[in-house]
CSV table of C-alpha atoms in Angstrom, one decimal:
chain,number,residue,atom,x,y,z
A,11,UNK,CA,97.5,-45.9,15.4
A,12,UNK,CA,99.6,-43.5,13.4
A,13,UNK,CA,97.7,-41.2,11.1
A,14,UNK,CA,99.9,-39.6,8.4
A,15,UNK,CA,99.4,-35.8,8.2
A,16,UNK,CA,97.9,-34.5,5.0
A,17,UNK,CA,100.4,-31.6,4.9
A,18,UNK,CA,104.1,-32.3,4.3
A,19,UNK,CA,106.8,-30.7,6.4
A,20,UNK,CA,104.9,-29.8,9.5
A,21,UNK,CA,106.4,-29.9,13.0
A,22,UNK,CA,105.4,-32.8,15.2
A,23,UNK,CA,103.2,-31.9,18.2
A,24,UNK,CA,101.8,-33.4,21.3
A,25,UNK,CA,98.4,-32.8,23.1
A,26,UNK,CA,96.7,-34.3,26.1
A,27,UNK,CA,93.1,-34.0,27.0
A,28,UNK,CA,90.9,-35.5,29.8
A,29,UNK,CA,87.6,-36.6,28.3
A,30,UNK,CA,86.2,-38.5,31.3
A,31,UNK,CA,83.2,-36.2,31.7
A,32,UNK,CA,82.2,-36.5,28.0
A,33,UNK,CA,82.5,-40.3,28.1
A,34,UNK,CA,80.3,-40.5,31.2
A,35,UNK,CA,77.5,-38.6,29.4
A,36,UNK,CA,77.4,-41.4,26.9
A,37,UNK,CA,77.5,-41.7,23.1
A,38,UNK,CA,80.5,-41.4,20.8
A,39,UNK,CA,82.9,-38.8,21.9
A,40,UNK,CA,85.4,-37.1,19.5
A,41,UNK,CA,88.9,-37.7,21.0
A,42,UNK,CA,91.1,-36.4,18.1
A,43,UNK,CA,90.2,-35.1,14.7
A,44,UNK,CA,91.3,-32.9,11.8
A,45,UNK,CA,87.8,-33.1,10.2
A,46,UNK,CA,85.8,-29.9,9.7
A,47,UNK,CA,82.7,-31.4,11.2
A,48,UNK,CA,84.4,-31.9,14.5
A,49,UNK,CA,85.9,-28.3,14.7
A,50,UNK,CA,83.5,-27.1,17.4
A,51,UNK,CA,83.9,-30.2,19.6
A,52,UNK,CA,86.4,-30.4,22.4
A,53,UNK,CA,89.0,-32.7,21.0
A,54,UNK,CA,92.7,-33.0,20.2
A,55,UNK,CA,93.5,-31.5,16.8
A,56,UNK,CA,95.4,-33.7,14.3
A,57,UNK,CA,96.8,-32.7,10.9
A,58,UNK,CA,94.6,-34.8,8.8
A,59,UNK,CA,91.3,-33.5,7.5
A,60,UNK,CA,90.0,-37.0,6.6
A,61,UNK,CA,90.3,-38.8,10.0
A,62,UNK,CA,88.8,-38.7,13.4
A,63,UNK,CA,89.1,-40.8,16.5
A,64,UNK,CA,86.0,-41.4,18.6
A,65,UNK,CA,85.5,-43.3,21.9
A,66,UNK,CA,82.5,-44.6,23.9
A,67,UNK,CA,81.9,-46.2,27.2
A,68,UNK,CA,78.8,-48.4,27.0
A,69,UNK,CA,76.7,-49.9,29.8
A,70,UNK,CA,75.4,-53.4,29.3
A,71,UNK,CA,72.8,-53.2,26.5
A,72,UNK,CA,73.7,-49.7,25.5
A,73,UNK,CA,74.4,-49.0,21.8
A,74,UNK,CA,76.1,-46.4,19.6
A,75,UNK,CA,75.9,-46.0,15.9
A,76,UNK,CA,79.1,-46.0,13.9
A,77,UNK,CA,79.8,-43.0,11.7
A,78,UNK,CA,78.9,-43.2,8.1
A,79,UNK,CA,82.3,-43.3,6.4
A,80,UNK,CA,84.1,-45.1,3.6
A,81,UNK,CA,86.4,-46.6,6.2
A,82,UNK,CA,85.9,-47.4,9.9
A,83,UNK,CA,88.2,-49.2,12.3
A,84,UNK,CA,86.5,-50.4,15.5
A,85,UNK,CA,88.7,-51.6,18.4
A,86,UNK,CA,87.2,-53.1,21.6
A,87,UNK,CA,89.4,-51.7,24.4
A,88,UNK,CA,87.4,-53.4,27.2
A,89,UNK,CA,84.4,-55.8,27.5
A,90,UNK,CA,82.4,-57.3,24.7
A,91,UNK,CA,80.2,-55.8,22.0
A,92,UNK,CA,77.9,-57.0,19.3
A,93,UNK,CA,78.7,-55.5,16.0
A,94,UNK,CA,75.5,-55.4,13.9
A,95,UNK,CA,75.6,-57.9,11.0
A,96,UNK,CA,78.9,-59.3,12.2
A,97,UNK,CA,78.6,-60.7,15.7
A,98,UNK,CA,80.6,-60.7,19.0
A,99,UNK,CA,83.8,-58.8,19.5
A,100,UNK,CA,85.7,-59.0,22.8
A,101,UNK,CA,88.6,-57.1,24.5
A,102,UNK,CA,91.4,-56.7,22.0
A,103,UNK,CA,89.3,-57.5,18.9
A,104,UNK,CA,89.1,-55.2,16.0
A,105,UNK,CA,87.0,-54.9,12.9
A,106,UNK,CA,87.8,-53.0,9.7
A,107,UNK,CA,84.6,-51.8,8.0
A,108,UNK,CA,84.2,-50.3,4.6
A,109,UNK,CA,81.1,-48.2,3.9
A,110,UNK,CA,79.8,-48.5,7.5
A,111,UNK,CA,76.3,-47.0,6.8
A,112,UNK,CA,75.6,-46.5,10.4
A,113,UNK,CA,76.0,-50.0,11.9
A,114,UNK,CA,75.3,-50.3,15.6
A,115,UNK,CA,77.6,-51.5,18.3
A,116,UNK,CA,76.0,-52.8,21.5
A,117,UNK,CA,77.7,-53.7,24.8
A,118,UNK,CA,76.9,-57.3,25.9
A,119,UNK,CA,77.5,-59.1,29.2
A,120,UNK,CA,78.6,-55.9,31.1
A,121,UNK,CA,80.1,-52.6,30.3
A,122,UNK,CA,82.5,-52.0,27.3
A,123,UNK,CA,84.8,-49.4,25.9
A,124,UNK,CA,85.4,-48.9,22.2
A,125,UNK,CA,87.6,-46.8,20.0
A,126,UNK,CA,86.5,-45.9,16.5
A,127,UNK,CA,88.5,-44.4,13.7
A,128,UNK,CA,86.4,-42.6,11.0
A,129,UNK,CA,88.3,-42.2,7.8
A,130,UNK,CA,87.2,-40.4,4.6
A,131,UNK,CA,90.3,-40.3,2.4
A,132,UNK,CA,90.0,-42.1,-0.9
A,133,UNK,CA,92.5,-44.7,-2.0
A,134,UNK,CA,94.9,-43.6,-4.6
């Protein structure tokens, strides 16, 4: 996913970070962010103060709570999950959520991996 920088005219950059240890500990892990609330976390820095990418590896039956945000994009990279109030999502499925209010995602039928974009920018 391409996230447009919130500052014009900046130079493109590239970073790479191994987050295997963080993912193995469980919960949502910040992968990339420009948000102030993620400043102290080990993550790739992006030039957008309104967006953050999180990831989780879930064992069967394990859950994480989606961030409270005006816009959330959930992508199931591997396995299957139950998205609270919506139902089953499987590998390759995605859900666009507005005003997430802490909905839970639970791995079903085995382990799962999810990517979650948390976005706070307001529409024009």
